[in-house]
JSON list of C-alpha atoms in Angstrom, two decimals:
[
{"chain": "A", "resi": 21, "resn": "MET", "atom": "CA", "xyz": [73.01, 132.12, 165.39]},
{"chain": "A", "resi": 22, "resn": "LYS", "atom": "CA", "xyz": [70.27, 130.37, 163.72]},
{"chain": "A", "resi": 23, "resn": "LEU", "atom": "CA", "xyz": [70.37, 130.38, 159.49]},
{"chain": "A", "resi": 24, "resn": "ASN", "atom": "CA", "xyz": [67.02, 131.41, 158.05]},
{"chain": "A", "resi": 25, "resn": "THR", "atom": "CA", "xyz": [66.77, 128.67, 155.27]},
{"chain": "A", "resi": 26, "resn": "ASN", "atom": "CA", "xyz": [63.91, 130.90, 153.75]},
{"chain": "A", "resi": 27, "resn": "SER", "atom": "CA", "xyz": [65.95, 133.80, 153.22]},
{"chain": "A", "resi": 28, "resn": "ASN", "atom": "CA", "xyz": [67.03, 134.56, 149.49]},
{"chain": "A", "resi": 29, "resn": "THR", "atom": "CA", "xyz": [70.45, 134.55, 150.50]},
{"chain": "A", "resi": 30, "resn": "TYR", "atom": "CA", "xyz": [70.25, 131.03, 151.79]},
{"chain": "A", "resi": 31, "resn": "ILE", "atom": "CA", "xyz": [68.47, 129.87, 148.83]},
{"chain": "A", "resi": 32, "resn": "ILE", "atom": "CA", "xyz": [71.13, 131.20, 146.51]},
{"chain": "A", "resi": 33, "resn": "ILE", "atom": "CA", "xyz": [74.47, 130.10, 148.30]},
{"chain": "A", "resi": 34, "resn": "TYR", "atom": "CA", "xyz": [73.01, 126.84, 148.53]},
{"chain": "A", "resi": 35, "resn": "SER", "atom": "CA", "xyz": [72.10, 126.47, 145.23]},
{"chain": "A", "resi": 36, "resn": "ALA", "atom": "CA", "xyz": [75.18, 128.01, 143.79]},
{"chain": "A", "resi": 37, "resn": "ILE", "atom": "CA", "xyz": [77.04, 125.01, 146.38]},
{"chain": "A", "resi": 38, "resn": "MET", "atom": "CA", "xyz": [74.54, 122.40, 144.80]},
{"chain": "A", "resi": 39, "resn": "VAL", "atom": "CA", "xyz": [75.27, 123.72, 141.17]},
{"chain": "A", "resi": 40, "resn": "ILE", "atom": "CA", "xyz": [79.30, 123.34, 141.89]},
{"chain": "A", "resi": 41, "resn": "ILE", "atom": "CA", "xyz": [78.87, 119.87, 143.39]},
{"chain": "A", "resi": 42, "resn": "VAL", "atom": "CA", "xyz": [77.24, 118.34, 140.62]},
{"chain": "A", "resi": 43, "resn": "ALA", "atom": "CA", "xyz": [79.29, 119.98, 138.13]},
{"chain": "A", "resi": 44, "resn": "PHE", "atom": "CA", "xyz": [82.51, 118.59, 139.46]},
{"chain": "A", "resi": 45, "resn": "LEU", "atom": "CA", "xyz": [80.68, 114.96, 139.97]},
{"chain": "A", "resi": 46, "resn": "LEU", "atom": "CA", "xyz": [79.73, 115.07, 136.00]},
{"chain": "A", "resi": 47, "resn": "ALA", "atom": "CA", "xyz": [82.90, 116.53, 135.16]},
{"chain": "A", "resi": 48, "resn": "PHE", "atom": "CA", "xyz": [84.48, 113.39, 137.32]},
{"chain": "A", "resi": 49, "resn": "VAL", "atom": "CA", "xyz": [81.88, 111.17, 135.86]},
{"chain": "A", "resi": 50, "resn": "TYR", "atom": "CA", "xyz": [82.99, 112.39, 132.33]},
{"chain": "A", "resi": 51, "resn": "GLN", "atom": "CA", "xyz": [86.94, 112.34, 132.72]},
{"chain": "A", "resi": 52, "resn": "ALA", "atom": "CA", "xyz": [86.47, 108.53, 134.17]},
{"chain": "A", "resi": 53, "resn": "LEU", "atom": "CA", "xyz": [84.62, 107.26, 131.32]},
{"chain": "A", "resi": 54, "resn": "LYS", "atom": "CA", "xyz": [85.77, 108.94, 128.61]},
{"chain": "A", "resi": 55, "resn": "PRO", "atom": "CA", "xyz": [88.80, 106.40, 127.99]},
{"chain": "A", "resi": 56, "resn": "MET", "atom": "CA", "xyz": [86.00, 104.00, 127.41]},
{"chain": "A", "resi": 57, "resn": "GLN", "atom": "CA", "xyz": [83.99, 106.22, 125.38]},
{"chain": "A", "resi": 58, "resn": "ASP", "atom": "CA", "xyz": [86.71, 106.77, 122.96]},
{"chain": "A", "resi": 59, "resn": "ALA", "atom": "CA", "xyz": [87.64, 103.20, 122.71]},
{"chain": "A", "resi": 60, "resn": "ASN", "atom": "CA", "xyz": [84.15, 102.22, 121.76]},
{"chain": "A", "resi": 61, "resn": "VAL", "atom": "CA", "xyz": [84.16, 105.23, 119.08]},
{"chain": "A", "resi": 62, "resn": "ALA", "atom": "CA", "xyz": [87.25, 103.44, 117.91]},
{"chain": "A", "resi": 63, "resn": "LEU", "atom": "CA", "xyz": [85.84, 100.13, 117.80]},
{"chain": "A", "resi": 64, "resn": "ASP", "atom": "CA", "xyz": [83.04, 101.29, 116.24]},
{"chain": "A", "resi": 65, "resn": "ILE", "atom": "CA", "xyz": [85.29, 102.84, 113.37]},
{"chain": "A", "resi": 66, "resn": "LYS", "atom": "CA", "xyz": [86.95, 99.60, 113.03]},
{"chain": "A", "resi": 67, "resn": "LYS", "atom": "CA", "xyz": [83.50, 97.71, 112.35]},
{"chain": "A", "resi": 68, "resn": "GLN", "atom": "CA", "xyz": [82.51, 99.89, 109.71]},
{"chain": "A", "resi": 69, "resn": "ILE", "atom": "CA", "xyz": [85.65, 99.69, 107.74]},
{"chain": "A", "resi": 70, "resn": "LEU", "atom": "CA", "xyz": [85.25, 95.79, 108.11]},
{"chain": "A", "resi": 71, "resn": "TYR", "atom": "CA", "xyz": [81.69, 95.91, 107.01]},
{"chain": "A", "resi": 72, "resn": "SER", "atom": "CA", "xyz": [82.89, 97.74, 103.93]},
{"chain": "A", "resi": 73, "resn": "LEU", "atom": "CA", "xyz": [84.84, 94.65, 103.32]},
{"chain": "A", "resi": 74, "resn": "ASN", "atom": "CA", "xyz": [82.11, 92.17, 103.74]},
{"chain": "A", "resi": 75, "resn": "ILE", "atom": "CA", "xyz": [83.24, 91.05, 107.16]},
{"chain": "A", "resi": 76, "resn": "ARG", "atom": "CA", "xyz": [80.07, 91.20, 109.23]},
{"chain": "A", "resi": 77, "resn": "GLY", "atom": "CA", "xyz": [78.78, 89.17, 112.14]},
{"chain": "A", "resi": 78, "resn": "ILE", "atom": "CA", "xyz": [81.65, 89.78, 114.60]},
{"chain": "A", "resi": 79, "resn": "ASP", "atom": "CA", "xyz": [81.96, 90.75, 118.22]},
{"chain": "A", "resi": 80, "resn": "GLY", "atom": "CA", "xyz": [84.27, 93.21, 119.67]},
{"chain": "A", "resi": 81, "resn": "GLN", "atom": "CA", "xyz": [87.13, 91.13, 120.36]},
{"chain": "A", "resi": 82, "resn": "GLU", "atom": "CA", "xyz": [87.04, 89.38, 116.87]},
{"chain": "A", "resi": 83, "resn": "ALA", "atom": "CA", "xyz": [86.80, 92.77, 115.18]},
{"chain": "A", "resi": 84, "resn": "GLU", "atom": "CA", "xyz": [89.97, 94.23, 116.60]},
{"chain": "A", "resi": 85, "resn": "ALA", "atom": "CA", "xyz": [91.85, 90.92, 115.50]},
{"chain": "A", "resi": 86, "resn": "LYS", "atom": "CA", "xyz": [90.28, 90.93, 112.37]},
{"chain": "A", "resi": 87, "resn": "TYR", "atom": "CA", "xyz": [90.91, 94.57, 111.57]},
{"chain": "A", "resi": 88, "resn": "LYS", "atom": "CA", "xyz": [94.50, 93.95, 112.72]},
{"chain": "A", "resi": 89, "resn": "GLU", "atom": "CA", "xyz": [95.06, 91.25, 110.19]},
{"chain": "A", "resi": 90, "resn": "VAL", "atom": "CA", "xyz": [93.27, 93.13, 106.90]},
{"chain": "A", "resi": 91, "resn": "VAL", "atom": "CA", "xyz": [94.23, 96.74, 107.31]},
{"chain": "A", "resi": 92, "resn": "LYS", "atom": "CA", "xyz": [97.94, 97.23, 106.54]},
{"chain": "A", "resi": 93, "resn": "ALA", "atom": "CA", "xyz": [98.31, 101.00, 106.75]},
{"chain": "A", "resi": 94, "resn": "GLU", "atom": "CA", "xyz": [96.26, 103.76, 107.03]},
{"chain": "A", "resi": 95, "resn": "ALA", "atom": "CA", "xyz": [96.69, 107.60, 105.91]},
{"chain": "A", "resi": 96, "resn": "GLU", "atom": "CA", "xyz": [95.01, 110.80, 105.75]},
{"chain": "A", "resi": 97, "resn": "LYS", "atom": "CA", "xyz": [94.96, 113.73, 103.22]},
{"chain": "A", "resi": 98, "resn": "ASP", "atom": "CA", "xyz": [92.34, 116.47, 103.16]},
{"chain": "A", "resi": 99, "resn": "GLY", "atom": "CA", "xyz": [90.61, 115.54, 106.39]},
{"chain": "A", "resi": 100, "resn": "ARG", "atom": "CA", "xyz": [89.78, 112.12, 104.33]},
{"chain": "A", "resi": 101, "resn": "LYS", "atom": "CA", "xyz": [91.07, 108.87, 105.47]},
{"chain": "A", "resi": 102, "resn": "TYR", "atom": "CA", "xyz": [92.36, 105.83, 103.55]},
{"chain": "A", "resi": 103, "resn": "TYR", "atom": "CA", "xyz": [93.03, 102.29, 104.81]},
{"chain": "A", "resi": 104, "resn": "MET", "atom": "CA", "xyz": [95.25, 99.93, 102.58]},
{"chain": "A", "resi": 105, "resn": "CYS", "atom": "CA", "xyz": [93.74, 96.37, 103.11]},
{"chain": "A", "resi": 106, "resn": "ASN", "atom": "CA", "xyz": [94.78, 93.19, 102.05]},
{"chain": "A", "resi": 107, "resn": "ILE", "atom": "CA", "xyz": [92.35, 90.25, 102.00]},
{"chain": "A", "resi": 108, "resn": "ASN", "atom": "CA", "xyz": [93.34, 86.80, 100.42]},
{"chain": "A", "resi": 109, "resn": "GLY", "atom": "CA", "xyz": [96.35, 88.27, 99.12]},
{"chain": "A", "resi": 110, "resn": "GLU", "atom": "CA", "xyz": [94.60, 90.87, 97.39]},
{"chain": "A", "resi": 111, "resn": "ASP", "atom": "CA", "xyz": [95.08, 94.84, 97.77]},
{"chain": "A", "resi": 112, "resn": "ILE", "atom": "CA", "xyz": [91.81, 96.76, 98.65]},
{"chain": "A", "resi": 113, "resn": "LEU", "atom": "CA", "xyz": [91.34, 100.07, 98.89]},
{"chain": "A", "resi": 114, "resn": "VAL", "atom": "CA", "xyz": [88.97, 101.58, 101.72]},
{"chain": "A", "resi": 115, "resn": "VAL", "atom": "CA", "xyz": [88.17, 105.20, 101.41]},
{"chain": "A", "resi": 116, "resn": "GLU", "atom": "CA", "xyz": [86.10, 107.14, 103.95]},
{"chain": "A", "resi": 117, "resn": "THR", "atom": "CA", "xyz": [83.30, 109.30, 102.85]},
{"chain": "A", "resi": 118, "resn": "LYS", "atom": "CA", "xyz": [81.32, 111.95, 104.21]},
{"chain": "A", "resi": 119, "resn": "GLY", "atom": "CA", "xyz": [78.37, 114.36, 102.99]},
{"chain": "A", "resi": 120, "resn": "MET", "atom": "CA", "xyz": [74.89, 115.35, 104.32]},
{"chain": "A", "resi": 121, "resn": "GLY", "atom": "CA", "xyz": [71.48, 113.40, 104.32]},
{"chain": "A", "resi": 122, "resn": "LEU", "atom": "CA", "xyz": [68.21, 114.72, 104.53]},
{"chain": "A", "resi": 123, "resn": "TRP", "atom": "CA", "xyz": [68.41, 115.79, 108.34]},
{"chain": "A", "resi": 124, "resn": "GLY", "atom": "CA", "xyz": [72.05, 115.62, 109.02]},
{"chain": "A", "resi": 125, "resn": "GLY", "atom": "CA", "xyz": [75.10, 114.26, 108.28]},
{"chain": "A", "resi": 126, "resn": "ILE", "atom": "CA", "xyz": [75.83, 111.10, 106.47]},
{"chain": "A", "resi": 127, "resn": "SER", "atom": "CA", "xyz": [78.91, 109.07, 106.10]},
{"chain": "A", "resi": 128, "resn": "GLY", "atom": "CA", "xyz": [80.60, 105.88, 105.49]},
{"chain": "A", "resi": 129, "resn": "TYR", "atom": "CA", "xyz": [83.30, 103.70, 103.95]},
{"chain": "A", "resi": 130, "resn": "ILE", "atom": "CA", "xyz": [83.61, 102.37, 100.46]},
{"chain": "A", "resi": 131, "resn": "SER", "atom": "CA", "xyz": [86.36, 99.47, 99.42]},
{"chain": "A", "resi": 132, "resn": "LEU", "atom": "CA", "xyz": [87.67, 99.43, 95.66]},
{"chain": "A", "resi": 133, "resn": "HIS", "atom": "CA", "xyz": [89.70, 96.85, 94.09]},
{"chain": "A", "resi": 134, "resn": "ASN", "atom": "CA", "xyz": [91.09, 96.16, 90.61]},
{"chain": "A", "resi": 135, "resn": "PRO", "atom": "CA", "xyz": [92.55, 99.44, 90.25]},
{"chain": "A", "resi": 136, "resn": "GLN", "atom": "CA", "xyz": [92.94, 99.55, 86.17]},
{"chain": "A", "resi": 137, "resn": "GLN", "atom": "CA", "xyz": [89.12, 99.18, 86.20]},
{"chain": "A", "resi": 138, "resn": "PRO", "atom": "CA", "xyz": [87.80, 100.10, 89.85]},
{"chain": "A", "resi": 139, "resn": "THR", "atom": "CA", "xyz": [84.85, 98.49, 91.00]},
{"chain": "A", "resi": 140, "resn": "VAL", "atom": "CA", "xyz": [83.15, 98.32, 94.57]},
{"chain": "A", "resi": 141, "resn": "TYR", "atom": "CA", "xyz": [84.17, 95.73, 96.86]},
{"chain": "A", "resi": 142, "resn": "GLY", "atom": "CA", "xyz": [81.85, 96.62, 99.55]},
{"chain": "A", "resi": 143, "resn": "ALA", "atom": "CA", "xyz": [79.99, 99.68, 101.17]},
{"chain": "A", "resi": 144, "resn": "TYR", "atom": "CA", "xyz": [78.63, 100.75, 104.56]},
{"chain": "A", "resi": 145, "resn": "PHE", "atom": "CA", "xyz": [76.99, 103.83, 105.11]},
{"chain": "A", "resi": 146, "resn": "ASN", "atom": "CA", "xyz": [75.97, 105.57, 108.25]},
{"chain": "A", "resi": 147, "resn": "HIS", "atom": "CA", "xyz": [74.24, 108.54, 109.46]},
{"chain": "A", "resi": 148, "resn": "GLU", "atom": "CA", "xyz": [73.15, 110.79, 112.18]},
{"chain": "A", "resi": 149, "resn": "SER", "atom": "CA", "xyz": [69.47, 111.18, 112.31]},
{"chain": "A", "resi": 150, "resn": "GLU", "atom": "CA", "xyz": [67.33, 110.25, 109.25]},
{"chain": "A", "resi": 151, "resn": "THR", "atom": "CA", "xyz": [63.94, 108.83, 109.54]},
{"chain": "A", "resi": 152, "resn": "ALA", "atom": "CA", "xyz": [63.75, 105.30, 110.67]},
{"chain": "A", "resi": 153, "resn": "GLY", "atom": "CA", "xyz": [62.40, 103.06, 107.99]},
{"chain": "A", "resi": 154, "resn": "LEU", "atom": "CA", "xyz": [63.57, 105.49, 105.25]},
{"chain": "A", "resi": 155, "resn": "GLY", "atom": "CA", "xyz": [66.72, 107.38, 105.16]},
{"chain": "A", "resi": 156, "resn": "ALA", "atom": "CA", "xyz": [67.92, 105.08, 107.87]},
{"chain": "A", "resi": 157, "resn": "GLU", "atom": "CA", "xyz": [67.96, 102.26, 105.55]},
{"chain": "A", "resi": 158, "resn": "ILE", "atom": "CA", "xyz": [71.22, 103.59, 103.83]},
{"chain": "A", "resi": 159, "resn": "LYS", "atom": "CA", "xyz": [72.75, 102.10, 107.58]},
{"chain": "A", "resi": 160, "resn": "ASP", "atom": "CA", "xyz": [70.20, 99.76, 108.45]},
{"chain": "A", "resi": 161, "resn": "SER", "atom": "CA", "xyz": [69.78, 97.88, 104.91]},
{"chain": "A", "resi": 162, "resn": "GLN", "atom": "CA", "xyz": [72.48, 95.73, 104.45]},
{"chain": "A", "resi": 163, "resn": "GLU", "atom": "CA", "xyz": [70.59, 94.41, 101.37]},
{"chain": "A", "resi": 164, "resn": "TRP", "atom": "CA", "xyz": [70.97, 97.92, 100.04]},
{"chain": "A", "resi": 165, "resn": "GLN", "atom": "CA", "xyz": [74.84, 98.22, 100.88]},
{"chain": "A", "resi": 166, "resn": "GLU", "atom": "CA", "xyz": [75.21, 94.87, 99.40]},
{"chain": "A", "resi": 167, "resn": "MET", "atom": "CA", "xyz": [73.82, 96.08, 95.89]},
{"chain": "A", "resi": 168, "resn": "PHE", "atom": "CA", "xyz": [76.91, 98.48, 95.35]},
{"chain": "A", "resi": 169, "resn": "ILE", "atom": "CA", "xyz": [79.50, 95.43, 95.31]},
{"chain": "A", "resi": 170, "resn": "GLY", "atom": "CA", "xyz": [80.50, 94.57, 91.57]},
{"chain": "A", "resi": 171, "resn": "LYS", "atom": "CA", "xyz": [79.41, 98.04, 90.50]},
{"chain": "A", "resi": 172, "resn": "ARG", "atom": "CA", "xyz": [82.12, 100.07, 87.99]},
{"chain": "A", "resi": 173, "resn": "VAL", "atom": "CA", "xyz": [83.21, 103.31, 89.63]},
{"chain": "A", "resi": 174, "resn": "TYR", "atom": "CA", "xyz": [84.78, 105.82, 86.73]},
{"chain": "A", "resi": 175, "resn": "ASN", "atom": "CA", "xyz": [84.56, 105.86, 83.33]},
{"chain": "A", "resi": 176, "resn": "ASP", "atom": "CA", "xyz": [87.37, 105.83, 80.81]},
{"chain": "A", "resi": 177, "resn": "GLN", "atom": "CA", "xyz": [88.14, 109.75, 81.63]},
{"chain": "A", "resi": 178, "resn": "ASN", "atom": "CA", "xyz": [88.54, 108.66, 85.20]},
{"chain": "A", "resi": 179, "resn": "GLU", "atom": "CA", "xyz": [85.22, 110.60, 86.17]},
{"chain": "A", "resi": 180, "resn": "VAL", "atom": "CA", "xyz": [82.87, 109.16, 88.97]},
{"chain": "A", "resi": 181, "resn": "VAL", "atom": "CA", "xyz": [79.87, 107.61, 87.35]},
{"chain": "A", "resi": 182, "resn": "LEU", "atom": "CA", "xyz": [78.93, 105.13, 90.43]},
{"chain": "A", "resi": 183, "resn": "SER", "atom": "CA", "xyz": [75.67, 106.69, 90.90]},
{"chain": "A", "resi": 184, "resn": "VAL", "atom": "CA", "xyz": [72.49, 106.27, 93.36]},
{"chain": "A", "resi": 185, "resn": "VAL", "atom": "CA", "xyz": [69.31, 106.90, 91.14]},
{"chain": "A", "resi": 186, "resn": "LYS", "atom": "CA", "xyz": [65.65, 106.54, 91.29]},
{"chain": "A", "resi": 187, "resn": "LYS", "atom": "CA", "xyz": [65.69, 104.61, 87.91]},
{"chain": "A", "resi": 188, "resn": "VAL", "atom": "CA", "xyz": [68.48, 102.49, 87.17]},
{"chain": "A", "resi": 189, "resn": "GLU", "atom": "CA", "xyz": [69.23, 102.58, 83.59]},
{"chain": "A", "resi": 190, "resn": "ASP", "atom": "CA", "xyz": [72.84, 101.33, 83.62]},
{"chain": "A", "resi": 191, "resn": "PRO", "atom": "CA", "xyz": [73.12, 98.49, 86.23]},
{"chain": "A", "resi": 192, "resn": "MET", "atom": "CA", "xyz": [76.96, 98.40, 85.98]},
{"chain": "A", "resi": 193, "resn": "THR", "atom": "CA", "xyz": [77.44, 101.88, 87.58]},
{"chain": "A", "resi": 194, "resn": "GLN", "atom": "CA", "xyz": [74.12, 102.75, 89.12]},
{"chain": "A", "resi": 195, "resn": "VAL", "atom": "CA", "xyz": [72.02, 101.42, 92.20]},
{"chain": "A", "resi": 196, "resn": "ASP", "atom": "CA", "xyz": [68.39, 101.69, 92.60]},
{"chain": "A", "resi": 197, "resn": "CYS", "atom": "CA", "xyz": [67.76, 104.52, 95.54]},
{"chain": "A", "resi": 198, "resn": "VAL", "atom": "CA", "xyz": [65.99, 103.68, 99.18]},
{"chain": "A", "resi": 199, "resn": "THR", "atom": "CA", "xyz": [62.54, 103.50, 98.74]},
{"chain": "A", "resi": 200, "resn": "GLY", "atom": "CA", "xyz": [61.02, 106.53, 99.91]},
{"chain": "A", "resi": 201, "resn": "ALA", "atom": "CA", "xyz": [63.96, 108.36, 100.78]},
{"chain": "A", "resi": 202, "resn": "THR", "atom": "CA", "xyz": [64.77, 110.10, 97.73]},
{"chain": "A", "resi": 203, "resn": "LEU", "atom": "CA", "xyz": [66.53, 113.33, 99.47]},
{"chain": "A", "resi": 204, "resn": "THR", "atom": "CA", "xyz": [68.66, 111.05, 101.75]},
{"chain": "A", "resi": 205, "resn": "SER", "atom": "CA", "xyz": [69.25, 108.95, 98.69]},
{"chain": "A", "resi": 206, "resn": "ASN", "atom": "CA", "xyz": [70.66, 112.01, 96.74]},
{"chain": "A", "resi": 207, "resn": "GLY", "atom": "CA", "xyz": [72.73, 112.91, 99.36]},
{"chain": "A", "resi": 208, "resn": "VAL", "atom": "CA", "xyz": [74.44, 109.51, 99.44]},
{"chain": "A", "resi": 209, "resn": "ASP", "atom": "CA", "xyz": [75.01, 110.13, 95.64]},
{"chain": "A", "resi": 210, "resn": "ALA", "atom": "CA", "xyz": [76.57, 113.41, 95.80]},
{"chain": "A", "resi": 211, "resn": "MET", "atom": "CA", "xyz": [78.58, 111.85, 98.62]},
{"chain": "A", "resi": 212, "resn": "ILE", "atom": "CA", "xyz": [79.97, 109.25, 96.74]},
{"chain": "A", "resi": 213, "resn": "LYS", "atom": "CA", "xyz": [80.82, 111.87, 94.06]},
{"chain": "A", "resi": 214, "resn": "ASP", "atom": "CA", "xyz": [82.80, 114.12, 95.76]},
{"chain": "A", "resi": 215, "resn": "CYS", "atom": "CA", "xyz": [84.47, 111.74, 97.70]},
{"chain": "A", "resi": 216, "resn": "LEU", "atom": "CA", "xyz": [85.48, 109.28, 95.14]},
{"chain": "A", "resi": 217, "resn": "LYS", "atom": "CA", "xyz": [87.12, 112.16, 92.74]},
{"chain": "A", "resi": 218, "resn": "GLY", "atom": "CA", "xyz": [90.99, 110.83, 92.25]},
{"chain": "A", "resi": 219, "resn": "VAL", "atom": "CA", "xyz": [91.13, 108.49, 95.04]},
{"chain": "A", "resi": 220, "resn": "TYR", "atom": "CA", "xyz": [93.55, 106.13, 93.28]},
{"chain": "A", "resi": 221, "resn": "THR", "atom": "CA", "xyz": [95.97, 109.07, 92.50]},
{"chain": "A", "resi": 222, "resn": "ASP", "atom": "CA", "xyz": [95.93, 109.59, 96.23]},
{"chain": "A", "resi": 223, "resn": "ALA", "atom": "CA", "xyz": [96.34, 106.00, 97.16]},
{"chain": "A", "resi": 224, "resn": "CYS", "atom": "CA", "xyz": [99.65, 105.89, 95.35]},
{"chain": "A", "resi": 225, "resn": "ALA", "atom": "CA", "xyz": [101.10, 109.01, 96.90]},
{"chain": "A", "resi": 226, "resn": "LEU", "atom": "CA", "xyz": [99.97, 108.28, 100.22]},
{"chain": "A", "resi": 227, "resn": "PHE", "atom": "CA", "xyz": [100.67, 104.05, 100.15]},
{"chain": "A", "resi": 228, "resn": "GLU", "atom": "CA", "xyz": [104.15, 104.39, 97.96]},
{"chain": "A", "resi": 229, "resn": "ASN", "atom": "CA", "xyz": [104.69, 100.75, 98.71]},
{"chain": "A", "resi": 230, "resn": "THR", "atom": "CA", "xyz": [101.76, 99.44, 96.94]},
{"chain": "A", "resi": 231, "resn": "GLN", "atom": "CA", "xyz": [102.22, 100.07, 93.26]},
{"chain": "A", "resi": 232, "resn": "SER", "atom": "CA", "xyz": [99.32, 98.39, 92.14]},
{"chain": "A", "resi": 233, "resn": "GLN", "atom": "CA", "xyz": [96.91, 101.20, 93.70]},
{"chain": "A", "resi": 234, "resn": "CYS", "atom": "CA", "xyz": [98.81, 103.38, 91.24]},
{"chain": "A", "resi": 235, "resn": "ILE", "atom": "CA", "xyz": [97.13, 105.39, 88.09]},
{"chain": "A", "resi": 236, "resn": "ASP", "atom": "CA", "xyz": [98.94, 108.25, 86.80]},
{"chain": "A", "resi": 237, "resn": "ALA", "atom": "CA", "xyz": [99.59, 109.59, 90.29]},
{"chain": "A", "resi": 238, "resn": "ASP", "atom": "CA", "xyz": [101.13, 112.80, 90.80]},
{"chain": "A", "resi": 239, "resn": "SER", "atom": "CA", "xyz": [99.63, 113.70, 94.28]},
{"chain": "A", "resi": 240, "resn": "THR", "atom": "CA", "xyz": [102.20, 114.97, 97.01]},
{"chain": "A", "resi": 241, "resn": "ALA", "atom": "CA", "xyz": [103.40, 111.86, 99.01]},
{"chain": "A", "resi": 242, "resn": "VAL", "atom": "CA", "xyz": [101.93, 111.69, 102.63]},
{"chain": "A", "resi": 243, "resn": "GLU", "atom": "CA", "xyz": [103.54, 109.52, 105.06]},
{"chain": "A", "resi": 244, "resn": "PRO", "atom": "CA", "xyz": [100.94, 106.59, 105.95]},
{"chain": "A", "resi": 245, "resn": "LYS", "atom": "CA", "xyz": [100.70, 104.78, 109.45]},
{"chain": "A", "resi": 246, "resn": "ILE", "atom": "CA", "xyz": [101.86, 101.30, 109.22]},
{"chain": "A", "resi": 247, "resn": "MET", "atom": "CA", "xyz": [99.64, 99.50, 111.38]},
{"chain": "A", "resi": 248, "resn": "GLU", "atom": "CA", "xyz": [101.72, 96.92, 113.78]},
{"chain": "A", "resi": 249, "resn": "ASP", "atom": "CA", "xyz": [100.80, 93.21, 113.71]}
]
């Protein structure tokens, strides 16, 4: 019996078979590439952490090696990740930050040192969908990110005073906002205020062996993940 290729039944069956075949192929390709994708995501995160430590301009293999060298332990509390690092004998705490920009999520890593009067060692910010040349400058402008270096983070009451503002009045604690991107800059400011609250108290509990990070710690300890050499 000759098939009627113009019939509705034939078209529906043919279409269904093609959809199943294509879906199977896409699922196969996704599964085959997923380990590579996961590895690329993990490497990108490591690079971002290194950028926040002012270590830039290195390729994938160099980044992996440098990350193992400087990151000594990592831990997580309340959905936020902390990394205890050591550069030239100095303990440096890297804190994950997450917030909202103008068009979507923003994130980043801020590294802190000198726990008795914490200052920014370095910073790196990222975004999902900010406007190129404006809000996207929080990621694209290394010069802007480097403005955070050396800024004081807390006042004497341990309140976060590090700020992104439209007009800098206190150069010790404030960073000028990105030109033409006030709302995105406000998002970075709010993210900093939220994510840096009490981080040294948390760090003392998370990294019990690093007593230099302790400031009136009263948090519940969480087992850190020690990085292998």
